[in-house]
Amino acid sequence: QVQLVESGGGLVQAGGSQRLSCAASGRTFSSYTMGWFRRAPGKEREFVAAISWSVSNTYYADSVKGRFTISRDNAKNTVYLQMNSLKPEDTAVYYCAADTYSGSIAITAMMYDYWGQGTQVTVSS
């Protein structure tokens, strides 16, 4: 069983920055692929970013590439999402997710077997 707890959401002005954290339980966190997804009001959940267990591979949605950075600290069982140059269209509930079995980068939600409860990010114009 893996538990994921996000934090760091809130209200930020357009052009600002925010860092989300996701603390994970589980002794084998360092072997999980970790991802961030988001769901904006009235829209489907969408992939944001993912990072491999080895930290060597990352992947981003085109909409956030160059603005967001995913990272992880395996010693702290934590994954981060640094969000810069935020736009109103980034407003959404952000979820972290763990893929505990595939061992590779995944961008589809169905590949992730554990999810956090989500944290709201609101970007004002």
mmCIF file of C-alpha atoms in Angstrom:
data_model
loop_
_atom_site.group_PDB
_atom_site.id
_atom_site.type_symbol
_atom_site.label_atom_id
_atom_site.label_comp_id
_atom_site.label_asym_id
_atom_site.label_seq_id
_atom_site.Cartn_x
_atom_site.Cartn_y
_atom_site.Cartn_z
ATOM 1 C CA GLN A 1 0.000 0.000 0.000
ATOM 2 C CA VAL A 2 1.298 3.436 -0.960
ATOM 3 C CA GLN A 3 -0.052 6.703 0.387
ATOM 4 C CA LEU A 4 0.564 9.986 -1.388
ATOM 5 C CA VAL A 5 -0.031 13.383 0.188
ATOM 6 C CA GLU A 6 0.259 16.564 -1.873
ATOM 7 C CA SER A 7 0.931 20.006 -0.479
ATOM 8 C CA GLY A 8 1.883 23.457 -1.688
ATOM 9 C CA GLY A 9 -1.210 24.490 -3.573
ATOM 10 C CA GLY A 10 -2.896 27.857 -3.234
ATOM 11 C CA LEU A 11 -3.561 31.143 -4.952
ATOM 12 C CA VAL A 12 -0.864 32.777 -7.078
ATOM 13 C CA GLN A 13 -0.843 35.616 -9.563
ATOM 14 C CA ALA A 14 -0.179 35.034 -13.234
ATOM 15 C CA GLY A 15 3.538 35.016 -13.921
ATOM 16 C CA GLY A 16 4.307 33.775 -10.439
ATOM 17 C CA SER A 17 5.776 30.532 -9.189
ATOM 18 C CA GLN A 18 4.682 27.754 -6.908
ATOM 19 C CA ARG A 19 6.167 24.450 -5.806
ATOM 20 C CA LEU A 20 4.076 21.399 -5.134
ATOM 21 C CA SER A 21 5.309 18.527 -3.009
ATOM 22 C CA CYS A 22 4.106 14.967 -2.777
ATOM 23 C CA ALA A 23 5.198 12.861 0.168
ATOM 24 C CA ALA A 24 4.969 9.119 -0.330
ATOM 25 C CA SER A 25 4.909 6.209 2.042
ATOM 26 C CA GLY A 26 6.456 2.910 1.110
ATOM 27 C CA ARG A 27 9.921 1.460 1.460
ATOM 28 C CA THR A 28 10.477 1.130 -2.286
ATOM 29 C CA PHE A 29 9.625 4.694 -3.320
ATOM 30 C CA SER A 30 12.905 4.945 -5.184
ATOM 31 C CA SER A 31 11.701 2.260 -7.614
ATOM 32 C CA TYR A 32 8.464 4.028 -8.574
ATOM 33 C CA THR A 33 7.837 6.201 -11.579
ATOM 34 C CA MET A 34 6.116 9.327 -10.262
ATOM 35 C CA GLY A 35 3.800 11.596 -12.169
ATOM 36 C CA TRP A 36 1.770 14.763 -11.833
ATOM 37 C CA PHE A 37 -1.654 15.170 -13.397
ATOM 38 C CA ARG A 38 -4.202 17.949 -13.187
ATOM 39 C CA ARG A 39 -7.909 18.454 -13.670
ATOM 40 C CA ALA A 40 -9.246 21.880 -14.524
ATOM 41 C CA PRO A 41 -12.905 22.766 -13.939
ATOM 42 C CA GLY A 42 -15.078 21.152 -16.587
ATOM 43 C CA LYS A 43 -12.165 19.351 -18.218
ATOM 44 C CA GLU A 44 -10.714 15.874 -18.260
ATOM 45 C CA ARG A 45 -7.739 14.943 -16.141
ATOM 46 C CA GLU A 46 -4.538 15.541 -18.078
ATOM 47 C CA PHE A 47 -0.926 14.507 -17.785
ATOM 48 C CA VAL A 48 1.518 17.184 -16.630
ATOM 49 C CA ALA A 49 4.905 15.586 -15.949
ATOM 50 C CA ALA A 50 6.598 12.342 -14.972
ATOM 51 C CA ILE A 51 9.964 11.264 -13.641
ATOM 52 C CA SER A 52 11.552 7.850 -13.715
ATOM 53 C CA TRP A 53 12.740 5.999 -10.660
ATOM 54 C CA SER A 54 16.364 6.719 -11.553
ATOM 55 C CA VAL A 55 15.753 10.480 -11.973
ATOM 56 C CA SER A 56 17.479 10.267 -15.330
ATOM 57 C CA ASN A 57 14.298 10.524 -17.372
ATOM 58 C CA THR A 58 11.616 13.186 -17.253
ATOM 59 C CA TYR A 59 8.732 13.935 -19.564
ATOM 60 C CA TYR A 60 6.438 16.934 -19.823
ATOM 61 C CA ALA A 61 3.193 17.869 -21.463
ATOM 62 C CA ASP A 62 3.719 20.429 -24.221
ATOM 63 C CA SER A 63 1.582 22.921 -22.333
ATOM 64 C CA VAL A 64 4.031 23.090 -19.412
ATOM 65 C CA LYS A 65 7.354 22.343 -21.088
ATOM 66 C CA GLY A 66 9.928 24.986 -20.248
ATOM 67 C CA ARG A 67 7.854 26.318 -17.334
ATOM 68 C CA PHE A 68 7.452 23.333 -15.011
ATOM 69 C CA THR A 69 10.142 21.081 -13.573
ATOM 70 C CA ILE A 70 9.570 17.720 -11.931
ATOM 71 C CA SER A 71 12.135 16.387 -9.496
ATOM 72 C CA ARG A 72 12.395 13.863 -6.711
ATOM 73 C CA ASP A 73 14.348 13.235 -3.556
ATOM 74 C CA ASN A 74 14.378 9.505 -2.949
ATOM 75 C CA ALA A 75 15.952 9.967 0.481
ATOM 76 C CA LYS A 76 12.890 11.972 1.523
ATOM 77 C CA ASN A 77 10.329 9.902 -0.414
ATOM 78 C CA THR A 78 9.156 13.107 -2.029
ATOM 79 C CA VAL A 79 8.465 14.304 -5.547
ATOM 80 C CA TYR A 80 8.197 17.959 -6.469
ATOM 81 C CA LEU A 81 6.661 20.049 -9.200
ATOM 82 C CA GLN A 82 8.214 23.485 -9.578
ATOM 83 C CA MET A 83 5.857 25.688 -11.556
ATOM 84 C CA ASN A 84 7.105 28.964 -13.006
ATOM 85 C CA SER A 85 5.521 31.559 -15.277
ATOM 86 C CA LEU A 86 2.101 30.396 -14.209
ATOM 87 C CA LYS A 87 -0.887 31.183 -16.370
ATOM 88 C CA PRO A 88 -4.603 31.307 -15.521
ATOM 89 C CA GLU A 89 -5.073 28.186 -17.640
ATOM 90 C CA ASP A 90 -2.843 26.308 -15.182
ATOM 91 C CA THR A 91 -5.634 26.599 -12.627
ATOM 92 C CA ALA A 92 -6.587 23.059 -11.635
ATOM 93 C CA VAL A 93 -6.480 20.430 -8.946
ATOM 94 C CA TYR A 94 -3.057 18.827 -9.157
ATOM 95 C CA TYR A 95 -2.582 15.165 -8.324
ATOM 96 C CA CYS A 96 0.560 13.167 -7.837
ATOM 97 C CA ALA A 97 0.547 9.531 -8.776
ATOM 98 C CA ALA A 98 2.791 6.502 -8.418
ATOM 99 C CA ASP A 99 3.392 3.790 -10.961
ATOM 100 C CA THR A 100 4.758 0.974 -8.852
ATOM 101 C CA TYR A 101 5.186 -1.728 -11.462
ATOM 102 C CA SER A 102 5.976 -0.617 -15.038
ATOM 103 C CA GLY A 103 9.472 0.737 -14.391
ATOM 104 C CA SER A 104 9.248 3.242 -17.228
ATOM 105 C CA ILE A 105 7.875 6.713 -17.904
ATOM 106 C CA ALA A 106 4.115 6.699 -18.336
ATOM 107 C CA ILE A 107 1.883 9.554 -19.473
ATOM 108 C CA THR A 108 -1.471 7.844 -19.262
ATOM 109 C CA ALA A 109 -3.366 7.840 -15.993
ATOM 110 C CA MET A 110 -4.258 4.163 -16.252
ATOM 111 C CA MET A 111 -0.593 3.253 -15.785
ATOM 112 C CA TYR A 112 -0.572 4.749 -12.283
ATOM 113 C CA ASP A 113 -1.907 2.648 -9.461
ATOM 114 C CA TYR A 114 -1.776 5.061 -6.524
ATOM 115 C CA TRP A 115 -3.041 8.618 -6.332
ATOM 116 C CA GLY A 116 -2.977 11.474 -3.892
ATOM 117 C CA GLN A 117 -6.019 13.439 -2.848
ATOM 118 C CA GLY A 118 -5.068 16.481 -4.900
ATOM 119 C CA THR A 119 -4.153 20.080 -4.157
ATOM 120 C CA GLN A 120 -5.822 23.130 -5.664
ATOM 121 C CA VAL A 121 -3.737 25.618 -7.624
ATOM 122 C CA THR A 122 -5.474 28.824 -8.632
ATOM 123 C CA VAL A 123 -3.746 31.333 -10.890
ATOM 124 C CA SER A 124 -5.333 34.769 -10.979
ATOM 125 C CA SER A 125 -5.011 37.072 -13.963
#
